[in-house]
Coordinates of C-alpha atoms in Angstrom, one line a residue:
Chain D
M1 CA 90.2 88.0 70.6
R2 CA 93.2 88.8 68.4
V3 CA 96.1 90.0 70.4
G4 CA 99.3 91.8 69.4
Y5 CA 102.4 92.2 71.5
I6 CA 105.2 94.7 70.9
G7 CA 108.5 94.4 72.8
L8 CA 109.8 90.9 73.2
G9 CA 112.8 91.7 75.5
A10 CA 113.5 89.9 78.7
M11 CA 110.3 90.9 80.5
G12 CA 108.0 91.5 77.5
G13 CA 109.0 88.2 76.0
A14 CA 108.3 86.3 79.2
L15 CA 104.9 87.9 79.5
A16 CA 104.0 87.4 75.8
R17 CA 104.8 83.7 75.9
H18 CA 101.8 83.1 78.1
L19 CA 99.5 84.3 75.3
I20 CA 100.7 81.7 72.8
G21 CA 98.1 79.1 72.1
K22 CA 95.5 81.1 74.1
F23 CA 94.9 83.9 71.5
P24 CA 95.8 84.5 67.9
L25 CA 99.0 86.4 68.5
S26 CA 100.9 88.9 66.4
V27 CA 104.3 90.1 67.6
F28 CA 106.7 92.9 66.7
D29 CA 110.3 93.6 67.9
L30 CA 113.4 95.2 66.4
N31 CA 115.3 92.0 67.4
R32 CA 114.6 89.6 64.6
K33 CA 115.8 86.6 66.7
A34 CA 113.2 87.3 69.4
V35 CA 110.5 87.5 66.7
D36 CA 111.6 84.3 65.1
A37 CA 111.5 82.4 68.4
F38 CA 107.8 83.4 68.7
V39 CA 107.0 82.5 65.1
E40 CA 108.4 79.0 65.8
L41 CA 105.9 78.8 68.7
G42 CA 103.0 79.7 66.5
A43 CA 102.8 83.5 66.6
T44 CA 102.6 85.7 63.5
A45 CA 105.4 88.3 62.8
A46 CA 104.1 91.7 61.9
A47 CA 106.2 93.8 59.6
T48 CA 105.4 97.1 61.4
P49 CA 103.6 98.2 64.6
A50 CA 100.9 99.6 62.3
E51 CA 100.4 96.2 60.7
L52 CA 100.3 94.6 64.1
A53 CA 97.6 97.0 65.2
R54 CA 95.5 96.4 62.1
N55 CA 95.5 92.7 62.8
S56 CA 94.8 92.9 66.6
E57 CA 91.9 93.9 68.8
V58 CA 94.1 94.3 71.9
V59 CA 97.7 95.7 71.4
L60 CA 100.1 95.3 74.3
L61 CA 103.4 97.1 74.6
C62 CA 106.3 96.4 76.9
L63 CA 109.2 98.7 76.1
P64 CA 112.2 100.2 78.0
R65 CA 110.9 103.7 78.4
S66 CA 108.0 106.0 77.7
S67 CA 110.0 107.7 74.9
D68 CA 110.1 104.3 73.2
V69 CA 106.3 103.9 73.6
E70 CA 105.8 107.3 72.0
A71 CA 107.9 106.3 69.0
V72 CA 106.1 103.0 68.6
L73 CA 102.6 104.5 69.0
F74 CA 103.0 107.7 67.0
G75 CA 106.2 107.3 64.9
A76 CA 106.4 106.2 61.2
D77 CA 104.4 103.0 60.7
G78 CA 103.4 103.3 64.3
V79 CA 100.6 101.6 66.1
A80 CA 98.3 104.6 65.8
Q81 CA 98.2 104.2 62.0
G82 CA 96.6 100.7 62.4
L83 CA 94.2 101.5 65.2
S84 CA 90.4 102.0 64.7
S85 CA 87.6 102.6 67.1
G86 CA 86.9 99.6 69.5
K87 CA 90.5 98.5 69.7
I88 CA 92.4 98.7 73.0
V89 CA 96.0 99.5 73.8
V90 CA 97.6 98.2 77.0
D91 CA 101.0 99.7 78.0
Q92 CA 103.0 97.3 80.2
T93 CA 106.1 99.6 80.2
S94 CA 107.4 100.9 83.4
G95 CA 106.7 104.3 82.0
V96 CA 106.2 107.9 83.2
P97 CA 102.5 108.2 84.3
A98 CA 102.0 111.7 83.0
Q99 CA 103.4 110.8 79.6
T100 CA 101.2 107.7 79.5
R101 CA 98.2 109.8 80.3
E102 CA 99.1 112.1 77.3
F103 CA 99.3 109.0 75.0
A104 CA 95.9 107.9 76.3
R105 CA 94.5 111.4 75.6
Q106 CA 95.8 111.4 72.0
L107 CA 94.4 107.9 71.3
E108 CA 91.1 108.8 72.9
E109 CA 90.6 111.3 70.1
V110 CA 90.4 108.4 67.6
G111 CA 88.1 106.4 69.9
V112 CA 90.8 104.0 71.2
P113 CA 91.2 103.6 75.0
L114 CA 94.7 103.1 76.4
F115 CA 95.4 101.9 79.9
D116 CA 98.6 101.0 81.7
A117 CA 99.3 97.6 83.2
P118 CA 103.0 97.4 84.3
V119 CA 104.2 94.3 86.1
S120 CA 105.9 94.0 89.4
G121 CA 108.0 91.0 90.5
A122 CA 111.0 88.9 89.7
M123 CA 111.7 87.5 86.3
A124 CA 111.0 84.1 87.7
T125 CA 107.5 85.1 88.5
A126 CA 107.0 86.5 85.0
I127 CA 108.1 83.1 83.6
A128 CA 106.0 81.2 86.1
G129 CA 102.9 83.3 85.3
T130 CA 102.5 84.6 88.8
I131 CA 103.8 88.2 88.4
S132 CA 101.7 91.1 89.7
I133 CA 100.0 93.2 87.0
I134 CA 99.1 96.6 88.2
A135 CA 96.6 98.2 85.9
S136 CA 94.7 101.5 85.8
G137 CA 92.5 103.3 83.4
P138 CA 89.0 103.1 81.9
H139 CA 87.1 100.2 83.6
K140 CA 85.3 99.1 80.5
A141 CA 88.5 98.7 78.4
F142 CA 90.2 97.0 81.4
Q143 CA 87.3 94.5 81.7
T144 CA 87.5 93.7 78.0
A145 CA 91.2 93.1 78.0
L146 CA 91.2 91.3 81.4
P147 CA 91.1 87.8 80.0
V148 CA 94.3 88.6 78.1
L149 CA 96.0 90.0 81.3
Q150 CA 94.8 87.0 83.3
S151 CA 96.4 84.7 80.8
I152 CA 99.7 86.3 81.7
S153 CA 99.1 86.1 85.4
P154 CA 96.0 85.7 87.6
N155 CA 97.4 88.4 89.9
V156 CA 95.8 91.4 88.3
F157 CA 95.0 94.6 90.2
H158 CA 93.1 97.6 89.0
C159 CA 94.0 100.9 90.7
G160 CA 91.3 103.3 89.6
E161 CA 90.1 104.9 86.4
R162 CA 93.0 107.3 86.1
V163 CA 95.5 106.2 83.5
G164 CA 99.0 106.1 84.9
N165 CA 98.0 105.0 88.4
G166 CA 99.4 101.5 87.7
Q167 CA 102.7 103.0 86.7
T168 CA 102.7 105.2 89.8
M169 CA 102.0 102.2 92.0
K170 CA 104.8 100.3 90.4
T171 CA 107.1 103.2 90.9
V172 CA 106.1 103.4 94.6
N173 CA 106.7 99.6 94.8
N174 CA 110.1 99.9 93.2
M175 CA 111.1 102.7 95.6
M176 CA 110.0 100.7 98.7
N177 CA 111.7 97.6 97.5
V178 CA 115.0 99.4 96.7
S179 CA 115.0 101.5 99.9
C180 CA 114.3 98.5 102.1
R181 CA 116.8 96.4 100.2
L182 CA 119.7 98.8 100.7
A183 CA 118.7 99.6 104.3
T184 CA 118.7 95.9 105.1
L185 CA 122.0 95.2 103.4
E186 CA 123.8 98.2 105.0
V187 CA 122.6 97.4 108.5
V188 CA 123.4 93.7 108.1
A189 CA 126.9 94.7 107.0
M190 CA 127.2 96.6 110.2
G191 CA 126.1 93.5 112.1
R192 CA 128.7 91.5 110.2
K193 CA 131.4 93.9 111.3
F194 CA 130.4 93.4 114.9
G195 CA 130.6 89.6 114.3
L196 CA 127.1 88.5 114.0
P197 CA 126.6 85.5 111.7
L198 CA 124.4 86.2 108.6
E199 CA 122.2 83.2 109.2
V200 CA 121.4 84.3 112.7
M201 CA 120.7 87.8 111.6
T202 CA 118.4 86.5 108.9
E203 CA 116.5 84.5 111.4
A204 CA 116.2 87.4 113.8
I205 CA 115.1 89.9 111.2
N206 CA 112.5 87.5 109.7
A207 CA 111.1 86.7 113.2
T208 CA 110.3 90.4 113.8
T209 CA 109.0 93.7 112.4
A210 CA 112.3 94.1 110.6
R211 CA 111.3 91.5 108.0
N212 CA 110.8 92.6 104.4
Y213 CA 111.0 91.2 100.8
T214 CA 114.8 91.4 100.9
S215 CA 115.2 89.7 104.3
Q216 CA 113.0 86.9 103.1
G217 CA 114.6 86.5 99.7
M218 CA 118.0 88.0 99.2
L219 CA 119.5 87.3 102.7
P220 CA 118.9 83.5 102.6
A221 CA 120.1 83.5 99.0
I222 CA 123.4 85.2 100.0
A223 CA 123.9 82.7 102.7
Q224 CA 123.3 79.8 100.3
G225 CA 125.6 81.3 97.6
R226 CA 122.9 81.8 95.0
K227 CA 121.5 84.8 93.1
S228 CA 118.0 86.1 94.0
T229 CA 117.6 88.9 91.4
K230 CA 118.0 89.2 87.6
F231 CA 117.7 92.9 86.7
W232 CA 120.0 95.5 85.1
L233 CA 121.3 98.0 87.6
A234 CA 120.9 100.8 85.0
L235 CA 117.2 100.0 84.7
Q236 CA 116.8 100.0 88.5
V237 CA 118.5 103.5 88.6
K238 CA 116.1 104.6 85.9
D239 CA 113.1 103.4 87.9
I240 CA 114.3 105.2 91.0
H241 CA 115.0 108.4 89.2
Q242 CA 111.4 108.2 88.1
A243 CA 110.2 107.8 91.7
I244 CA 112.3 110.8 92.8
G245 CA 110.9 112.8 89.9
L246 CA 107.3 112.0 90.9
A247 CA 108.1 113.0 94.4
A248 CA 109.7 116.3 93.3
E249 CA 106.7 117.1 91.0
Q250 CA 104.4 116.9 94.0
R251 CA 106.9 118.4 96.4
V252 CA 107.1 115.3 98.6
P253 CA 110.4 115.0 100.5
M254 CA 112.1 111.7 100.0
P255 CA 115.3 111.8 102.0
I256 CA 115.6 108.0 102.3
G257 CA 114.7 107.5 98.6
G258 CA 117.3 110.1 97.7
A259 CA 120.0 108.3 99.8
A260 CA 119.0 105.0 98.1
R261 CA 119.3 106.6 94.7
S262 CA 122.7 107.9 95.5
I263 CA 123.9 104.5 96.7
L264 CA 122.6 102.9 93.5
Q265 CA 124.3 105.6 91.4
I266 CA 127.6 104.9 93.2
G267 CA 127.2 101.3 92.4
L268 CA 126.4 101.9 88.7
N269 CA 129.3 104.3 88.3
S270 CA 131.6 101.9 90.0
L271 CA 130.5 98.8 88.1
G272 CA 129.6 100.1 84.7
K273 CA 126.5 100.2 82.6
D274 CA 126.4 96.4 82.2
A275 CA 126.1 95.7 85.9
E276 CA 123.3 93.8 87.4
L277 CA 121.3 94.7 90.6
E278 CA 122.7 91.6 92.3
Q279 CA 126.2 93.2 92.2
M280 CA 125.0 95.8 94.7
I281 CA 125.7 93.2 97.3
G282 CA 129.4 93.5 96.6
V283 CA 129.1 97.3 96.6
I284 CA 127.6 97.3 100.0
E285 CA 130.2 94.9 101.2
S286 CA 133.0 97.0 99.9
M287 CA 131.5 100.2 101.3
A288 CA 131.5 98.6 104.8
D289 CA 134.8 96.7 104.1
T290 CA 133.2 93.4 105.2
K291 CA 131.8 90.2 103.7
F292 CA 128.2 88.9 104.3
V293 CA 129.5 85.3 104.2
D294 CA 132.9 84.2 105.5
A295 CA 135.1 82.7 102.8
A296 CA 135.1 79.3 104.6
T297 CA 131.3 79.3 104.8
N298 CA 131.1 80.2 101.2
V299 CA 133.3 77.2 100.2
K300 CA 131.1 74.9 102.2
S301 CA 127.9 76.3 100.6
L302 CA 129.4 75.8 97.1
E303 CA 130.5 72.3 97.9
A304 CA 127.0 71.5 99.2
K305 CA 125.5 72.6 95.9
Chain X
M1 CA 108.8 78.1 141.7
T2 CA 111.5 80.4 140.5
T3 CA 111.6 83.8 142.2
I4 CA 112.5 86.6 139.8
G5 CA 113.5 90.1 140.7
L6 CA 112.8 92.6 138.0
A7 CA 114.1 96.2 138.0
G8 CA 112.6 98.3 135.3
S9 CA 110.5 101.1 133.9
G10 CA 108.1 101.7 131.1
E11 CA 105.6 99.7 129.1
L12 CA 108.2 97.1 128.0
A13 CA 109.1 96.3 131.6
S14 CA 105.4 96.1 132.6
F15 CA 104.9 93.6 129.8
V16 CA 107.8 91.5 130.9
A17 CA 106.6 91.6 134.5
R18 CA 103.1 90.6 133.5
Q19 CA 104.3 87.7 131.4
L20 CA 106.7 86.4 134.1
A21 CA 104.0 86.8 136.8
K22 CA 101.9 84.2 135.0
S23 CA 104.3 81.4 136.0
H24 CA 106.8 82.8 138.5
I25 CA 107.0 84.7 141.7
V26 CA 108.0 88.2 140.6
R27 CA 109.3 91.1 142.7
V28 CA 109.5 94.4 141.0
L29 CA 111.5 97.5 141.6
D30 CA 110.1 100.5 139.8
T31 CA 113.0 102.6 138.6
N32 CA 110.9 105.5 137.4
N33 CA 108.2 106.4 139.8
G34 CA 105.0 104.5 138.8
S35 CA 105.9 103.6 135.2
L36 CA 106.1 99.9 136.0
N37 CA 102.6 98.4 136.4
C38 CA 102.0 94.7 137.1
D39 CA 99.2 93.1 139.1
G40 CA 100.4 90.0 140.9
A41 CA 104.0 91.2 141.4
E42 CA 105.4 92.2 144.8
P43 CA 106.8 95.7 144.8
V44 CA 110.1 96.3 146.6
D45 CA 111.7 99.6 147.6
N46 CA 115.3 99.1 146.7
A47 CA 117.7 97.0 144.7
T48 CA 119.1 95.1 147.7
D49 CA 115.6 93.9 148.6
L50 CA 115.0 93.0 145.0
A51 CA 118.1 90.7 144.8
K52 CA 117.5 89.1 148.3
D53 CA 116.2 85.6 147.8
A54 CA 115.8 86.1 144.1
D55 CA 116.8 83.2 141.9
L56 CA 117.3 85.5 139.0
V57 CA 117.5 89.2 138.5
V58 CA 116.2 90.9 135.4
L59 CA 116.8 94.5 134.2
C60 CA 114.4 96.1 131.8
I61 CA 115.1 99.8 132.2
D62 CA 114.3 102.4 129.6
S63 CA 116.7 105.0 131.1
D64 CA 120.4 104.5 130.2
E65 CA 121.5 106.5 133.2
V66 CA 119.5 104.4 135.7
R67 CA 120.6 101.1 134.1
E68 CA 124.2 102.0 134.1
A69 CA 124.1 103.2 137.7
L70 CA 122.8 99.8 138.7
L71 CA 125.4 97.9 136.6
R72 CA 128.4 100.0 137.6
S73 CA 127.8 99.5 141.3
P74 CA 126.6 95.9 141.6
D75 CA 127.0 95.5 145.4
W76 CA 123.2 95.2 145.6
L77 CA 123.4 91.9 143.8
K78 CA 125.5 90.4 146.5
A79 CA 122.3 90.3 148.7
G80 CA 121.4 87.1 146.9
S81 CA 123.1 83.7 147.5
A82 CA 125.9 82.6 145.2
K83 CA 123.7 80.6 142.9
N84 CA 121.5 83.6 142.3
R85 CA 124.2 85.6 140.6
V86 CA 122.7 85.5 137.1
L87 CA 121.8 88.9 135.9
I88 CA 119.7 89.2 132.7
D89 CA 119.6 92.5 130.9
M90 CA 116.5 92.9 128.8
S91 CA 117.1 96.6 128.4
Q92 CA 119.0 97.9 125.3
G93 CA 122.6 98.5 126.1
D94 CA 125.6 99.3 124.0
P95 CA 127.0 95.9 122.8
D96 CA 130.6 96.7 123.5
D97 CA 129.8 98.0 127.0
T98 CA 127.8 94.8 127.6
R99 CA 130.8 92.7 126.6
S100 CA 133.0 94.8 128.9
L101 CA 130.5 94.7 131.8
A102 CA 130.1 90.9 131.4
K103 CA 133.8 90.5 131.8
D104 CA 134.0 92.9 134.8
L105 CA 131.0 91.3 136.6
S106 CA 132.3 87.8 136.0
E107 CA 135.3 88.8 138.1
V108 CA 133.0 89.4 141.1
G109 CA 131.1 86.2 140.5
I110 CA 128.1 87.6 138.6
T111 CA 127.1 86.1 135.3
F112 CA 125.8 88.9 133.1
V113 CA 123.9 88.1 130.0
D114 CA 121.9 90.3 127.6
A115 CA 118.5 89.3 126.3
P116 CA 116.7 92.3 124.9
L117 CA 113.2 92.0 123.6
H118 CA 112.1 93.5 120.3
T119 CA 108.5 94.3 119.8
E120 CA 106.5 97.2 118.3
N121 CA 103.3 96.3 120.1
T122 CA 103.2 94.4 123.4
E123 CA 99.5 93.9 122.9
E124 CA 100.1 91.9 119.7
A125 CA 103.0 89.8 121.2
P126 CA 104.3 87.2 120.6
D127 CA 103.6 88.2 116.9
A128 CA 106.8 89.6 115.3
T129 CA 108.4 89.6 118.8
A130 CA 111.7 88.0 119.7
I131 CA 114.3 87.9 122.4
F132 CA 118.0 88.0 121.3
F133 CA 120.2 86.2 123.8
G134 CA 123.9 87.1 124.3
G135 CA 125.8 84.7 126.6
S136 CA 127.0 81.1 126.8
E137 CA 124.8 78.2 125.7
T138 CA 125.0 76.8 129.2
V139 CA 123.6 80.0 130.7
L140 CA 120.9 80.1 128.0
Q141 CA 119.7 76.6 128.9
S142 CA 119.5 77.5 132.5
V143 CA 117.3 80.6 131.9
R144 CA 115.5 79.6 128.7
S145 CA 112.2 78.7 130.4
V146 CA 112.2 82.1 132.1
L147 CA 112.8 83.9 128.8
E148 CA 110.2 81.8 127.0
A149 CA 107.7 82.8 129.6
V150 CA 108.2 86.3 128.3
C151 CA 108.3 85.5 124.6
P152 CA 108.5 82.0 123.0
K153 CA 110.9 83.1 120.3
V154 CA 114.4 83.2 121.8
I155 CA 117.4 83.4 119.4
H156 CA 120.9 82.7 120.6
C157 CA 123.2 85.3 119.0
G158 CA 126.6 84.6 120.5
E159 CA 128.5 85.7 123.6
A160 CA 127.5 88.6 125.9
G161 CA 126.8 91.8 123.9
S162 CA 125.6 89.9 120.8
G163 CA 122.0 90.1 121.9
H164 CA 122.2 93.8 122.2
A165 CA 124.0 94.1 118.8
M166 CA 121.3 91.9 117.2
R167 CA 118.5 94.0 118.6
L168 CA 120.1 97.1 117.2
V169 CA 120.3 95.5 113.8
V170 CA 116.6 94.5 114.0
A171 CA 115.6 97.9 115.5
A172 CA 117.4 99.8 112.7
I173 CA 115.8 97.8 109.9
A174 CA 112.4 97.9 111.5
A175 CA 112.6 101.7 111.8
C176 CA 113.8 101.9 108.2
N177 CA 110.8 99.7 107.1
R178 CA 108.4 102.1 108.7
L179 CA 110.0 105.3 107.6
I180 CA 110.3 104.0 104.0
T181 CA 106.7 103.0 104.1
Y182 CA 105.5 106.5 105.1
E183 CA 107.8 108.2 102.7
C184 CA 106.8 106.1 99.7
A185 CA 103.1 106.1 100.6
A186 CA 103.1 109.9 100.8
M187 CA 104.6 110.0 97.3
G188 CA 102.0 107.6 96.0
A189 CA 99.1 109.5 97.7
R190 CA 100.3 112.8 96.4
N191 CA 100.4 111.3 92.9
G192 CA 96.8 110.1 93.1
L193 CA 96.9 106.6 94.7
T194 CA 94.7 105.6 97.5
I195 CA 96.2 104.2 100.7
A196 CA 93.7 101.3 100.4
D197 CA 95.0 100.4 97.0
M198 CA 98.6 100.7 98.1
A199 CA 97.9 98.4 101.1
V200 CA 96.6 95.7 98.8
V201 CA 99.1 96.0 95.9
L202 CA 102.3 96.7 97.7
N203 CA 101.9 93.9 100.2
K204 CA 101.5 91.4 97.4
S205 CA 104.5 92.8 95.5
S206 CA 108.2 93.2 96.1
G207 CA 107.6 96.4 98.1
Y208 CA 106.3 94.3 100.9
N209 CA 107.7 94.9 104.4
S210 CA 106.5 94.4 107.9
A211 CA 105.5 98.0 108.2
S212 CA 103.7 98.2 104.9
A213 CA 101.7 95.2 106.0
R214 CA 100.6 96.7 109.3
V215 CA 100.8 100.5 108.8
L216 CA 99.0 101.0 105.4
P217 CA 95.8 99.0 106.5
A218 CA 95.9 100.8 109.8
L219 CA 96.1 104.2 108.1
T220 CA 93.0 103.3 106.1
A221 CA 91.1 102.1 109.1
N222 CA 92.5 104.8 111.4
T223 CA 93.7 102.3 113.9
Q224 CA 97.0 101.8 115.8
T225 CA 99.8 99.4 115.1
A226 CA 102.3 100.1 117.9
N227 CA 102.7 101.1 121.6
V228 CA 106.5 101.6 121.5
T229 CA 107.6 105.2 121.7
L230 CA 109.4 107.6 119.4
G231 CA 111.9 108.4 122.1
G232 CA 112.7 104.7 122.6
W233 CA 113.2 104.2 118.8
A234 CA 115.3 107.3 118.5
N235 CA 117.5 106.0 121.4
D236 CA 117.8 102.6 119.7
L237 CA 118.9 104.2 116.4
R238 CA 121.4 106.5 118.2
K239 CA 123.0 103.3 119.6
A240 CA 122.9 101.6 116.2
S241 CA 124.4 104.6 114.5
A242 CA 127.2 104.9 117.2
L243 CA 128.0 101.2 116.6
G244 CA 128.2 101.7 112.9
M245 CA 130.6 104.6 113.4
R246 CA 132.7 102.6 115.8
Y247 CA 133.0 99.6 113.5
G248 CA 133.3 101.6 110.2
A249 CA 130.0 100.7 108.6
P250 CA 128.6 103.7 106.6
M251 CA 124.8 102.9 107.2
L252 CA 123.7 105.9 105.1
I253 CA 120.0 105.1 105.3
A254 CA 119.9 104.0 109.0
T255 CA 121.9 107.1 110.0
M256 CA 119.3 109.2 108.2
A257 CA 116.6 107.2 110.0
R258 CA 118.3 108.2 113.2
S259 CA 118.2 111.8 112.3
T260 CA 114.5 111.6 111.2
L261 CA 113.5 109.9 114.5
D262 CA 115.3 112.4 116.6
A263 CA 113.7 115.2 114.7
A264 CA 110.3 113.6 115.0
S265 CA 110.8 112.9 118.7
N266 CA 111.7 116.6 119.2
R267 CA 108.6 117.7 117.3
L268 CA 106.0 115.3 118.7
G269 CA 107.5 114.3 122.0
E270 CA 109.4 111.3 123.2
S271 CA 106.5 109.5 124.8
V272 CA 104.2 109.3 121.8
S273 CA 103.7 106.1 119.8
V274 CA 105.7 105.6 116.6
D275 CA 102.4 105.5 114.8
R276 CA 102.4 109.3 115.2
L277 CA 105.2 109.4 112.6
A278 CA 102.4 109.4 110.0
Q279 CA 101.7 113.0 111.0
I280 CA 105.2 114.1 110.0
W281 CA 104.7 112.8 106.5
E282 CA 101.2 114.2 106.2
L283 CA 102.5 117.6 107.2
D284 CA 105.7 117.6 105.3
S285 CA 104.0 116.2 102.1
G286 CA 101.0 118.4 102.3
L287 CA 98.6 115.5 102.7
P288 CA 95.3 115.7 104.5
A289 CA 95.2 113.8 107.8
P290 CA 93.3 110.6 107.8
G291 CA 89.6 111.2 108.3
A292 CA 89.9 114.8 107.3
G293 CA 87.8 114.2 104.3

């Protein structure tokens, strides 16, 4: 099966690397350096998205936003110009479900199924090949492209025939992750102000129904003086805006999600557009005027490293 | 065999009494007319009889007023011999009050320590259940076997008051986990996802939390996950919120959780299980109730 991958950024590049050597691979990205790195590994550089589509049976995209997907699919020299009946498009972008459904509708008119398959997990899991891939869309197309997805990670889920459900699921996941992350950090900050040690709080939280992804990953990392995330804060804010938008469209109240969004926005405005999600730890500390780790403890931790 | 006097009320006190009665002689004082049920424990009529000949006295009271009345007038404890003056508070008190009480009681020869229990479902204990101990290491060692008879996971959090503070931290995050799970699942369901799919995918992804792991499968199967009450949770979150205000911690989300729990408790009643919170999101999001087809 000939495969094409468009979008070799931090996440797309990590996902596409797993396809090298397993499928004949064409790649396209506006960043020439990223393309050259793949060519060195054996991939073929396509001059345009249309050329990539002509040379591929399955075309995967991983782009920043749905608006980028629209441009790459339907713009000048876009993917649509190289597609023909029987080919499949897989959108791994954290996109807007309704827009993705519209892209799928347009491609269906020329006999090409499109389904979404965004990923959920840390960059480390993308590199390790264990990231969650959350797909949805026509089952037949999904089954055909499944070997490609399973080469990226064996953790592939299919959430129904409706295109966009995968992106909705990812959005729900992002919202749950962010809300629990901020709730955990702000309450632990309160505990620090009272005088409870971070390590003991981490043990207590993880022993009980208070446990969550943050308590198991970020809290121990803070205590050990290491990073546990690698993600741009601006992209996190974008994801959460999308979640709030989906809730508003269906008139679902999201008071906690709204508060989480506001805290992230405060962080982004304070830190600037180049900030990373990890820096929200400092924002929560400053909001509570406390430190998760005592300065003396931090020195010991760094020395131990 | 150690003789323990337990003054308490509600399901949590009944659970503590049942656990202790497996390996100790237990006398119980029901502080709320029939809400403390324990086969094998000897009921007493008043606090003085409870303390008499007891090696240890334990409080596990779900009424702040009753608990404070017993603690502010501790003459009843003097019915015991000098070596019996260890008082363990397994209720949820205000951490600063506990610090202050421990100091006051120490002046009349009573060692007061806090050891609140966190659980959402006594029927599932000891899973996800822990006791948070506030007091000296020496006292902890002297009462550890008693506490472990209730729950094998005992965490030493610091001096008196630290156990109560830790439980508020845990209770606040646990409540946020659950409220966030309902809120996000409602958004997903209204946008076309099934609860069953969310139960599988979210719990294998970074959205995972203790509530999503228990609540989403239970919503699909129409089963229960908890036997703690909305009123109890709202009370915990009020205390956590007050502590945050006193210490200057903003706690935007946990404070919102406090408001949400108070509103839910007012709508559904204090004595219903926290599982009933699902109804609030079903109603407020326009979702059909589970099993409604």
